[in-house]
PDB file of C-alpha atoms and ligand atoms in Angstrom:
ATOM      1  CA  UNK P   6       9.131  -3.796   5.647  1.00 40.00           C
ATOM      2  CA  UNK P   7      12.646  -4.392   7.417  1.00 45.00           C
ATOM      3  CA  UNK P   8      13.773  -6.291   4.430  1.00 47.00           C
ATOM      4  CA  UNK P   9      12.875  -2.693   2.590  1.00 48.00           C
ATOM      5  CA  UNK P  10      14.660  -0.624   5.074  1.00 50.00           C
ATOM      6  CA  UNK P  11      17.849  -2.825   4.563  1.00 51.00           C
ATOM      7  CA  UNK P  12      17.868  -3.259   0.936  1.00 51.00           C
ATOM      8  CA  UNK P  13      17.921   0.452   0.594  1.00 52.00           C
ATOM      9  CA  UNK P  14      20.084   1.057   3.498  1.00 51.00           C
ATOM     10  CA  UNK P  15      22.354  -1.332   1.211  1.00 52.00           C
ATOM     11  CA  UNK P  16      21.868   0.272  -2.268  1.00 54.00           C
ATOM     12  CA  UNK P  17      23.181   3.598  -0.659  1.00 54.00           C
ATOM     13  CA  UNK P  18      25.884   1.746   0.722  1.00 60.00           C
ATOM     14  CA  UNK P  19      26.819  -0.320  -2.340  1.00 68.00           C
ATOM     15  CA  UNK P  20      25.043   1.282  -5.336  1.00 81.00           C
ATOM     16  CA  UNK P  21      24.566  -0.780  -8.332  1.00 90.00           C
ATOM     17  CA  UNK P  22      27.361  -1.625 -10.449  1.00 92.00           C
ATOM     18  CA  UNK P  23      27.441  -3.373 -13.944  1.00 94.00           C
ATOM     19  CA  UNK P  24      28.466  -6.736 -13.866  1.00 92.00           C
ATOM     20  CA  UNK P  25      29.870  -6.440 -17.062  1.00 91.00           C
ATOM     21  CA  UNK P  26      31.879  -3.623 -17.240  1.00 94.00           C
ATOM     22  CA  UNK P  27      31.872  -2.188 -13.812  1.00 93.00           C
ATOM     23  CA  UNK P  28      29.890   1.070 -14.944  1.00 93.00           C
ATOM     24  CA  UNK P  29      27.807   2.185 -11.589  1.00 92.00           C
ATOM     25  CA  UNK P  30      23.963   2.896 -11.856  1.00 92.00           C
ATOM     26  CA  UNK P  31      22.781  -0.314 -13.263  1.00 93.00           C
ATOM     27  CA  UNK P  32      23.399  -3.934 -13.220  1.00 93.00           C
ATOM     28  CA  UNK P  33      23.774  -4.353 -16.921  1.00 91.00           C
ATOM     29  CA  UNK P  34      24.827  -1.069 -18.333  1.00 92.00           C
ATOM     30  CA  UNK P  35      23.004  -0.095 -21.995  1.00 89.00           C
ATOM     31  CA  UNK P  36      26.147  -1.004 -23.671  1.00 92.00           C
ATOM     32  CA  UNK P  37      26.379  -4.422 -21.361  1.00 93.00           C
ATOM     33  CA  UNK P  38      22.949  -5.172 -22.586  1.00 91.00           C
ATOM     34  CA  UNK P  39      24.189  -4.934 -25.960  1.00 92.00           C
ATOM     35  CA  UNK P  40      26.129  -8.089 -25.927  1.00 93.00           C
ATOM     36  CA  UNK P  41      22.827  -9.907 -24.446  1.00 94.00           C
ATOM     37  CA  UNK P  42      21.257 -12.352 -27.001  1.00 95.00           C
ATOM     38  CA  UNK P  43      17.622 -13.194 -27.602  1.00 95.00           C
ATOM     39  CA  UNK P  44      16.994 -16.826 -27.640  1.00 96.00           C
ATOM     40  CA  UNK P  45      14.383 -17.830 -29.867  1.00 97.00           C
ATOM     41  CA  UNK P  46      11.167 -19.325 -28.474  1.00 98.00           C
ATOM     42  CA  UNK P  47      10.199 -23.551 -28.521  1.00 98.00           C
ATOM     43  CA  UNK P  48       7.464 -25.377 -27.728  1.00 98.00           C
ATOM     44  CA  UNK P  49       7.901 -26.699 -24.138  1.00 97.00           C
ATOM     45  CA  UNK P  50       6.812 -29.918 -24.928  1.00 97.00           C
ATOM     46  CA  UNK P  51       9.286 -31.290 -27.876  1.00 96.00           C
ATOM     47  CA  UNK P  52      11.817 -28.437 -27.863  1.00 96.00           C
ATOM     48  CA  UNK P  53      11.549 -27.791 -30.927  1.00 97.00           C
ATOM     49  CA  UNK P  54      10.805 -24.463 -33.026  1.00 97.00           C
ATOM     50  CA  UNK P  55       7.556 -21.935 -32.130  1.00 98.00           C
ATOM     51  CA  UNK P  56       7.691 -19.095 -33.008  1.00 97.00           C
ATOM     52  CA  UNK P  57       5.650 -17.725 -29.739  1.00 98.00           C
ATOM     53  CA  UNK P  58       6.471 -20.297 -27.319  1.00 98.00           C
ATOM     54  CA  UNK P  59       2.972 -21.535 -28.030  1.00 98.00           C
ATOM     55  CA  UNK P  60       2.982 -25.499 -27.874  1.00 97.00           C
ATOM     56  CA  UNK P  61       2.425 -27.298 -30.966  1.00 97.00           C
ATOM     57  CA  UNK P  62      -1.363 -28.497 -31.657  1.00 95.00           C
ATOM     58  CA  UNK P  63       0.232 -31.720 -32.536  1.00 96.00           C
ATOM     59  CA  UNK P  64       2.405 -32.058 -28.884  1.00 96.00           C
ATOM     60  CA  UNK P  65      -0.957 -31.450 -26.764  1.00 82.00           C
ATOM     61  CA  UNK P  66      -0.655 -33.024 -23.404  1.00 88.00           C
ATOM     62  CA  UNK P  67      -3.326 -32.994 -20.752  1.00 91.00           C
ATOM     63  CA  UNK P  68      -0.543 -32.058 -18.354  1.00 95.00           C
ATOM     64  CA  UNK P  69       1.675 -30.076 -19.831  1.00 97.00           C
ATOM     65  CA  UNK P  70       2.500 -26.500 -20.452  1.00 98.00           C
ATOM     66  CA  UNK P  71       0.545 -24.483 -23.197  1.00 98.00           C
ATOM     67  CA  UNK P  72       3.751 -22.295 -23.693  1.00 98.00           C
ATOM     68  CA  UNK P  73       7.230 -21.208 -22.720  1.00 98.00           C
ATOM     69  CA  UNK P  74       8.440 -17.336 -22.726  1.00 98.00           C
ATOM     70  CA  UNK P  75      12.419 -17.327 -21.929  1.00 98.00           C
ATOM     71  CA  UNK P  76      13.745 -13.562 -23.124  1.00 97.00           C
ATOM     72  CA  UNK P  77      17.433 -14.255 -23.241  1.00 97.00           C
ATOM     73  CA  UNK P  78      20.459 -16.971 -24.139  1.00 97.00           C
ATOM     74  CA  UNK P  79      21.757 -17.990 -20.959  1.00 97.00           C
ATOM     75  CA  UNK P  80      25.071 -17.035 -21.383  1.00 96.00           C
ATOM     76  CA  UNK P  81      28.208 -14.230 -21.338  1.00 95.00           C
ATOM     77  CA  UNK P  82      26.162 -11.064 -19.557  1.00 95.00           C
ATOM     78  CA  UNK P  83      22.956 -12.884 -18.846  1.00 96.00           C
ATOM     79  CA  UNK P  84      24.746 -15.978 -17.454  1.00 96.00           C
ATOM     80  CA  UNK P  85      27.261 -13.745 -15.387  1.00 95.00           C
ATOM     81  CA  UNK P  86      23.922 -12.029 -13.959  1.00 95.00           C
ATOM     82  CA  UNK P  87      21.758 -14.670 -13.227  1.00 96.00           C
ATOM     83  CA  UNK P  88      24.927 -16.204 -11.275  1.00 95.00           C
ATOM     84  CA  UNK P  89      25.371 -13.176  -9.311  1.00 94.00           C
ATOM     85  CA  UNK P  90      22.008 -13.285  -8.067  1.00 94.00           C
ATOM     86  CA  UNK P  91      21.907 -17.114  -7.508  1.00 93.00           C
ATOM     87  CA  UNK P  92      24.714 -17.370  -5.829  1.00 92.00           C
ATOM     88  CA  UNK P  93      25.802 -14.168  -4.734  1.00 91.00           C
ATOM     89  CA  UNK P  94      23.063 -12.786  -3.611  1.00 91.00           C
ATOM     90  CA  UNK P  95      22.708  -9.492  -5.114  1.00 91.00           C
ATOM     91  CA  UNK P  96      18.899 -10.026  -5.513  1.00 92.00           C
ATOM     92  CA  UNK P  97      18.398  -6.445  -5.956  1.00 91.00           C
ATOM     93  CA  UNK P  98      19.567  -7.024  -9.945  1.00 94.00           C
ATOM     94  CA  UNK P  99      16.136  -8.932 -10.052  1.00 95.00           C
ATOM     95  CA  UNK P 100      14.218  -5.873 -10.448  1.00 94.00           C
ATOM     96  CA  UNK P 101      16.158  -4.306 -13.102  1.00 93.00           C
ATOM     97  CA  UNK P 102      16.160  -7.703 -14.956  1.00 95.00           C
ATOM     98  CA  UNK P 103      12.269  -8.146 -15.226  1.00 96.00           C
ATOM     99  CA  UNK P 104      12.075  -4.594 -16.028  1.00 94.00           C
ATOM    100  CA  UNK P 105      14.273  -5.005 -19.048  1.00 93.00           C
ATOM    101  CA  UNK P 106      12.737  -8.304 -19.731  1.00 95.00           C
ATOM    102  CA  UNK P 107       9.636  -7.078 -20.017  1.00 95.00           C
ATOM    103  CA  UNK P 108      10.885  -3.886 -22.264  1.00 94.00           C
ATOM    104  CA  UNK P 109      11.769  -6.495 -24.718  1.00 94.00           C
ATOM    105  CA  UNK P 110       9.038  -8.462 -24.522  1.00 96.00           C
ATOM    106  CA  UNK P 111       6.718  -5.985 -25.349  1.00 95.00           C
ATOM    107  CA  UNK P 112       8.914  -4.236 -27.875  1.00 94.00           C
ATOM    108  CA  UNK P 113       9.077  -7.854 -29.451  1.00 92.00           C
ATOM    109  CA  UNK P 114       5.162  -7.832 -29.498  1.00 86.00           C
ATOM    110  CA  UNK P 115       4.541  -9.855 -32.393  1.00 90.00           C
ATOM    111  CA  UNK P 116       6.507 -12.918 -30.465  1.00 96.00           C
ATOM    112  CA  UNK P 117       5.209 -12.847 -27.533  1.00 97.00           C
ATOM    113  CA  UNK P 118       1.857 -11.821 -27.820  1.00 97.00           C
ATOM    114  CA  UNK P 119       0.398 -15.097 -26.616  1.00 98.00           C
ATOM    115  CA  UNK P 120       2.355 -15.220 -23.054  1.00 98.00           C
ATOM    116  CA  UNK P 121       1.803 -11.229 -22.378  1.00 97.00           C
ATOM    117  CA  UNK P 122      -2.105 -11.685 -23.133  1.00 97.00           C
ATOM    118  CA  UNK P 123      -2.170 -14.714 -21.188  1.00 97.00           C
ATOM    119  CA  UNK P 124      -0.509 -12.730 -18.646  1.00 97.00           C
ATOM    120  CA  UNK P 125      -2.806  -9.757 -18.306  1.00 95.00           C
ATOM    121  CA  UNK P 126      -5.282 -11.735 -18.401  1.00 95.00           C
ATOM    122  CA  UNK P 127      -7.579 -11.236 -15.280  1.00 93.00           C
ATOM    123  CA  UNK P 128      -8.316 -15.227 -14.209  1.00 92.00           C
ATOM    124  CA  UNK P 129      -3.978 -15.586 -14.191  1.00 95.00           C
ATOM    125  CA  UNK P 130      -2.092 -16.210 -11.263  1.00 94.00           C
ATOM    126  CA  UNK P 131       1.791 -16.423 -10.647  1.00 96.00           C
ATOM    127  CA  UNK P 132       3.503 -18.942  -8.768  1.00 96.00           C
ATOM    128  CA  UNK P 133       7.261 -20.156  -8.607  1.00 97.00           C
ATOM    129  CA  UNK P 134       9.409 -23.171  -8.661  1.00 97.00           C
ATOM    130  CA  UNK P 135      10.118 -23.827  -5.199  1.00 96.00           C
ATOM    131  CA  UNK P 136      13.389 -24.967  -3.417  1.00 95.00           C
ATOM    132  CA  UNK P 137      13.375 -27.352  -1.148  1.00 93.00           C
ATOM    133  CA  UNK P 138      12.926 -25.422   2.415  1.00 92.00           C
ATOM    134  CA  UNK P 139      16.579 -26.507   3.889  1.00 93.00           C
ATOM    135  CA  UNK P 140      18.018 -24.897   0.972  1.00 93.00           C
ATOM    136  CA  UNK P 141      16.185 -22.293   1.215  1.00 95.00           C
ATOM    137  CA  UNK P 142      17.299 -21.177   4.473  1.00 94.00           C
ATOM    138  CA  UNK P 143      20.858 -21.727   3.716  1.00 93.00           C
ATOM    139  CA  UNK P 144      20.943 -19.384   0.291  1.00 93.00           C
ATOM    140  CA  UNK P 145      18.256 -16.781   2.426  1.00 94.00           C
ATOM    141  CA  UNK P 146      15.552 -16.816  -0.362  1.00 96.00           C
ATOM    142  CA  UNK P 147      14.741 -18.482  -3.570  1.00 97.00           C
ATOM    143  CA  UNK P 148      15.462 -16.939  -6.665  1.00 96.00           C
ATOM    144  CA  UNK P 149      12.212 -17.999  -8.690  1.00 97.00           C
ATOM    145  CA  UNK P 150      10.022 -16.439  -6.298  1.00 97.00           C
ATOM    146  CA  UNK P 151      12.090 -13.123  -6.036  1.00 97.00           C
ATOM    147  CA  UNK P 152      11.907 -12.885 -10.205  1.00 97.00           C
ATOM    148  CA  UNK P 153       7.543 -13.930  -9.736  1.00 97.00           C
ATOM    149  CA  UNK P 154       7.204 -11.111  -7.411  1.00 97.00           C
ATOM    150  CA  UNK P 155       8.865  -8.486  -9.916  1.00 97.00           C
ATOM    151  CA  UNK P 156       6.871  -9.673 -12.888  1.00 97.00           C
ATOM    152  CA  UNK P 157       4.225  -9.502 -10.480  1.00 96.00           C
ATOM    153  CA  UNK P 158       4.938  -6.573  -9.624  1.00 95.00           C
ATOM    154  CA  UNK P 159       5.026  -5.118 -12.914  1.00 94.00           C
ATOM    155  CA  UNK P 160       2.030  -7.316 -13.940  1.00 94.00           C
ATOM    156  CA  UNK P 161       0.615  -5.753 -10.886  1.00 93.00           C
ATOM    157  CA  UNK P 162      -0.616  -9.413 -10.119  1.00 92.00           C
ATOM    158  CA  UNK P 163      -0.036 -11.196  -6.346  1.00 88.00           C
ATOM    159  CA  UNK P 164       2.324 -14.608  -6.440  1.00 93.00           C
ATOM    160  CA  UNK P 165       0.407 -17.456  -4.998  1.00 91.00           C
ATOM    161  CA  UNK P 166       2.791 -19.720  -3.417  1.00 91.00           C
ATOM    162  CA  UNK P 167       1.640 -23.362  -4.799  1.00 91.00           C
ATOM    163  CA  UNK P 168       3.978 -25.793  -4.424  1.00 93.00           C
ATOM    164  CA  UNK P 169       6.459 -26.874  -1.908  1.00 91.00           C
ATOM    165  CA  UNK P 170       9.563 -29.145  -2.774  1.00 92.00           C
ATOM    166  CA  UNK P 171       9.283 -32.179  -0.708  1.00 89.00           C
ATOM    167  CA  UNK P 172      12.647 -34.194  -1.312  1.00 85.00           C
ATOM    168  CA  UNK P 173      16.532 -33.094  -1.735  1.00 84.00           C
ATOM    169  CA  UNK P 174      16.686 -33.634  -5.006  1.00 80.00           C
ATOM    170  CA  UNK P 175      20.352 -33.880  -6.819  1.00 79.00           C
ATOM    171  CA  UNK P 176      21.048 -30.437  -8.429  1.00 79.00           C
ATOM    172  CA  UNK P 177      19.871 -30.889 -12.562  1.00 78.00           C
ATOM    173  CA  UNK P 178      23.332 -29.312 -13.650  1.00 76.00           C
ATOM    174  CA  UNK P 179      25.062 -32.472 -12.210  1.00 78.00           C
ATOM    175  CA  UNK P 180      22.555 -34.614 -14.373  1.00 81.00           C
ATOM    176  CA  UNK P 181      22.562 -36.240 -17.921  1.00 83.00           C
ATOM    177  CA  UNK P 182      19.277 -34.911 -19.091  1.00 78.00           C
ATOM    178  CA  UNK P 183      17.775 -38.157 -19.228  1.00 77.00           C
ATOM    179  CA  UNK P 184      17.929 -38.606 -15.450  1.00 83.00           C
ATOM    180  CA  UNK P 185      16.471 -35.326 -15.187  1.00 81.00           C
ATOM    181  CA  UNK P 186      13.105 -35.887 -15.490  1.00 77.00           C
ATOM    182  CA  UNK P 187      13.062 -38.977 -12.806  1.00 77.00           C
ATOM    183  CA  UNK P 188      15.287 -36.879 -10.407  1.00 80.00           C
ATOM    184  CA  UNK P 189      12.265 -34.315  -9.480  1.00 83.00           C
ATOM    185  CA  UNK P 190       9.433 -37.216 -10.132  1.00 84.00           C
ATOM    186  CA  UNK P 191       7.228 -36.552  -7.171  1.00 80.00           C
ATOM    187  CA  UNK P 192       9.488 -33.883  -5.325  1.00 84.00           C
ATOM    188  CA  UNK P 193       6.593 -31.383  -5.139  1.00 87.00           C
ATOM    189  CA  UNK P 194       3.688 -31.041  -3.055  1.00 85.00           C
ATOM    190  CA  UNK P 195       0.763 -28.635  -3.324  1.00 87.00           C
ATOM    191  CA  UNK P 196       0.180 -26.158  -0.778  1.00 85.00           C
ATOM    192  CA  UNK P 197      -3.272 -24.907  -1.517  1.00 75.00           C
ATOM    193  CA  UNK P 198      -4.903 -27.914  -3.286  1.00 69.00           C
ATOM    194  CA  UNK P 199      -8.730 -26.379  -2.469  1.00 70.00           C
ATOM    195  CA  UNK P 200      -7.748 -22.502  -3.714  1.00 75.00           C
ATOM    196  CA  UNK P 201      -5.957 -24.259  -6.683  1.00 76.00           C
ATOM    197  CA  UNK P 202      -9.384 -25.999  -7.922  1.00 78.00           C
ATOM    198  CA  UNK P 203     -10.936 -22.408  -8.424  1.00 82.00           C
ATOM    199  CA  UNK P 204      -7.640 -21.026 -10.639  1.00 87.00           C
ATOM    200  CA  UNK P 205      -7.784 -21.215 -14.126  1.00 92.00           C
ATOM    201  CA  UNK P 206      -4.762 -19.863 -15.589  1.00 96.00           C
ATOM    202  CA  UNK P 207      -1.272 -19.743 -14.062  1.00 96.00           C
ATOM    203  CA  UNK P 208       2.016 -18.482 -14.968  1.00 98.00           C
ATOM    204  CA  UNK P 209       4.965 -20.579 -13.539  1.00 98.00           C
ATOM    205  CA  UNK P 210       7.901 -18.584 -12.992  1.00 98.00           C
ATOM    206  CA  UNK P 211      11.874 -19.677 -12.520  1.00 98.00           C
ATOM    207  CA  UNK P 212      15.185 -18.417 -13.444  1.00 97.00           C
ATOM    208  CA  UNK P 213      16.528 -20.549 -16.524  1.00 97.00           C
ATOM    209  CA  UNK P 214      14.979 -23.092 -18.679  1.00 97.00           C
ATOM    210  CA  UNK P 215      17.706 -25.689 -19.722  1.00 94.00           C
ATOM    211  CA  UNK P 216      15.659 -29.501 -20.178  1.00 92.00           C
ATOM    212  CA  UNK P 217      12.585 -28.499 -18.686  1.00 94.00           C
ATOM    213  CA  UNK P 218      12.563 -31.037 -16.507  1.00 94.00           C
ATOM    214  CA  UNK P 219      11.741 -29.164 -13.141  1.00 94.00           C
ATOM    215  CA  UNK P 220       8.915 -26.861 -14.691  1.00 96.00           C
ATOM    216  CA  UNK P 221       7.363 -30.127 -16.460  1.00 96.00           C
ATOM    217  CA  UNK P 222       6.925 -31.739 -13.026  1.00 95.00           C
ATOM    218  CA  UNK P 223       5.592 -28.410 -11.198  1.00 96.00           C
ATOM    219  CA  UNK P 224       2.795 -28.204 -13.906  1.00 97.00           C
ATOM    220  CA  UNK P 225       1.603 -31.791 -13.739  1.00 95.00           C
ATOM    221  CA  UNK P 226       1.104 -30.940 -10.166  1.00 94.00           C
ATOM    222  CA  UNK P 227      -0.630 -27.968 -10.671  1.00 94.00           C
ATOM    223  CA  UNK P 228      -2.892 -29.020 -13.663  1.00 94.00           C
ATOM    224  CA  UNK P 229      -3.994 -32.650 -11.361  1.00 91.00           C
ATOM    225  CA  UNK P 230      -5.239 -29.595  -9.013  1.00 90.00           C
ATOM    226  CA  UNK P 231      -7.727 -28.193 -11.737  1.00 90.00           C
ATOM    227  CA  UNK P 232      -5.274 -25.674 -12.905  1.00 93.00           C
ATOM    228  CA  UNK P 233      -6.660 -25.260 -16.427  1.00 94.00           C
ATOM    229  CA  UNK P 234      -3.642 -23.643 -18.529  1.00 96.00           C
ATOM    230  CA  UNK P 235       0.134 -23.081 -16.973  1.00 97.00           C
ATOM    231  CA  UNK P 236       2.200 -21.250 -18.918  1.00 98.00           C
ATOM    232  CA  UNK P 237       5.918 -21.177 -18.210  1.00 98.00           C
ATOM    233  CA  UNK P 238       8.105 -17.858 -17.924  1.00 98.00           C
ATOM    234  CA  UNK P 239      12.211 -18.009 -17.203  1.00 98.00           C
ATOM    235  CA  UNK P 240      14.271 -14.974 -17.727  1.00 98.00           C
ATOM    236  CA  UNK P 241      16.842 -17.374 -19.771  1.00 98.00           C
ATOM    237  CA  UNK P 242      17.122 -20.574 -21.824  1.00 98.00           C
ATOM    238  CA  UNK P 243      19.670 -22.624 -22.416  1.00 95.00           C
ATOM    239  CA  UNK P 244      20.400 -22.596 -26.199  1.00 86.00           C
TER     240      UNK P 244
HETATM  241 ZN1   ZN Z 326      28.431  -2.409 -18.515  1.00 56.96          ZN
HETATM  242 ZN1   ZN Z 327       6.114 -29.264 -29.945  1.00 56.96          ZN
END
C-alpha cells in the first residue's frame, strides 16, 4: 500500500521517459520499440532451434523444463531497459515491459501458443528466480519477482514464492559458461516443499535467459518437489 502511494507520488514527480530517445510518456516510445528485435525461440534443454520454445521429444529430461518463452534479443533498447531496471531501479518500466511483452506474444500467436495456453491454464502457478536475501536488501527488491507479479498480474494469477537462494553465488556474467552450471549447483532451497507437492504446472519467471544455467537449477528443485511441468518465461535472451 505505501509502496503504491510512493511509486505514484514518484511517477508525478518524475514521469516516464523513453530510455531511448528521451520522449516522455513511456519507457520505450513506439518508435523506440521499433528498433527492438524478436529473438527466436529454442528448446531449453540443447539450445538449439523450436519453433515454440517447446523442448524437443528427443531432449526429454525428468528434470528439466518443457519450454522456454523469451520475447526479445537482449540487446540496444531492450538491453538499455532491462539495465535501467536492474540496476537503476526504475522498476516502474516493469509494467510497461510485460504489457508489451505480452502484446507481442499474443499477436505472435502461432509461436507461442504452447507457453500462453500453458499459462492460462487453471492448475499454473508463477514463481521467480530468487536472489540471494543479502542482495536483496542491498538492490531493495529483486527484479524476477517484480516482472512474475506483472505477468501475474496480467495473467491475473498470484506468484508463489518457491525458492530461496541459499549461497552467494559468483555473478554468471563473470563466468565461462561451463562453470555456470556448477556455480548455482545446490544454491536454492524450497520454501514450501508440502504446498509444492499439490502444484502441477509452474511458470518460472526471470529477467534474461543467456546459458540457462540458473533457471535449469531452480526447476530441478522444483520438479524433486512434485512439480509436474515448469515452463520458463524471461523477457530477453541472449542471442
Ligand atoms: Zn523513444
Ligand atoms: Zn532440444
Amino acid at each position: 500500500m505505501m509502496g503504491g502511494v510512493v511509486n505514484g507520488v514518484l511517477d508525478a514527480v518524475f514521469p516516464a521517459v523513453c530510455i531511448g530517445c528521451g520522449e516522455e510518456g513511456s519507457y520505450i516510445c513506439m518508435r523506440c520499440e521499433g528498433f527492438a528485435s524478436e529473438v527466436a525461440l529454442i528448446c531449453p534443454l540443447c539450445s538449439q532451434s523450436s519453433l515454440t520454445g517447446e523442448r524437443h521429444s528427443t531432449c526429454a529430461s525428468r528434470y528439466g523444463l518443457e519450454g522456454l518463452a523469451s520475447c526479445w534479443e537482449y540487446e540496444g533498447i531492450v538491453k538499455s531497459l532491462l539495465h535501467s531496471i536492474k540496476y537503476n531501479g526504475i522498476t516502474h518500466a516493469t509494467g510497461e515491459t510485460i504489457a508489451r511483452t505480452f502484446a507481442v506474444m499474443v499477436q505472435d500467436g502461432n509461436r507461442f501458443n504452447p507457453f500462453l495456453l500453458f499459462l492460462s491454464s487453471p492448475n499454473t502457478s508463477i514463481t521467480y528466480v530468487p536472489m540471494y536475501r543479502k542482495k536483496e536488501r542491498i538492490r531493495g527488491f529483486n527484479q524476477a519477482e517484480v516482472f512474475a507479479k506483472n505477468l501475474a498480474k496480467v495473467a491475473e494469477k498470484e506468484v508463489l514464492g518457491t525458492l530461496e537462494k541459499i549461497s552467494d553465488t559468483k555473478p554468471q556474467v563473470d563466468l565461462a559458461k561451463e562453470e555456470r552450471l556448477y556455480n548455482v549447483k545446490d544454491a536454492f532451497l524450497l520454501l514450501h516443499a508440502p504446498e509444492l507437492r499439490t502444484i502441477e504446472k509452474v511458470i518460472l519467471v526471470d529477467d534474461i535467459w543467456t546459458t540457462g544455467a540458473t533457471m535449469k537449477e531452480c526447476c530441478k528443485v522444483l520438479k524433486s518437489a512434485g512439480v509436474q511441468q515448469v515452463w520458463g518465461f524471461t523477457v530477453a535472451r541472449t542471442p
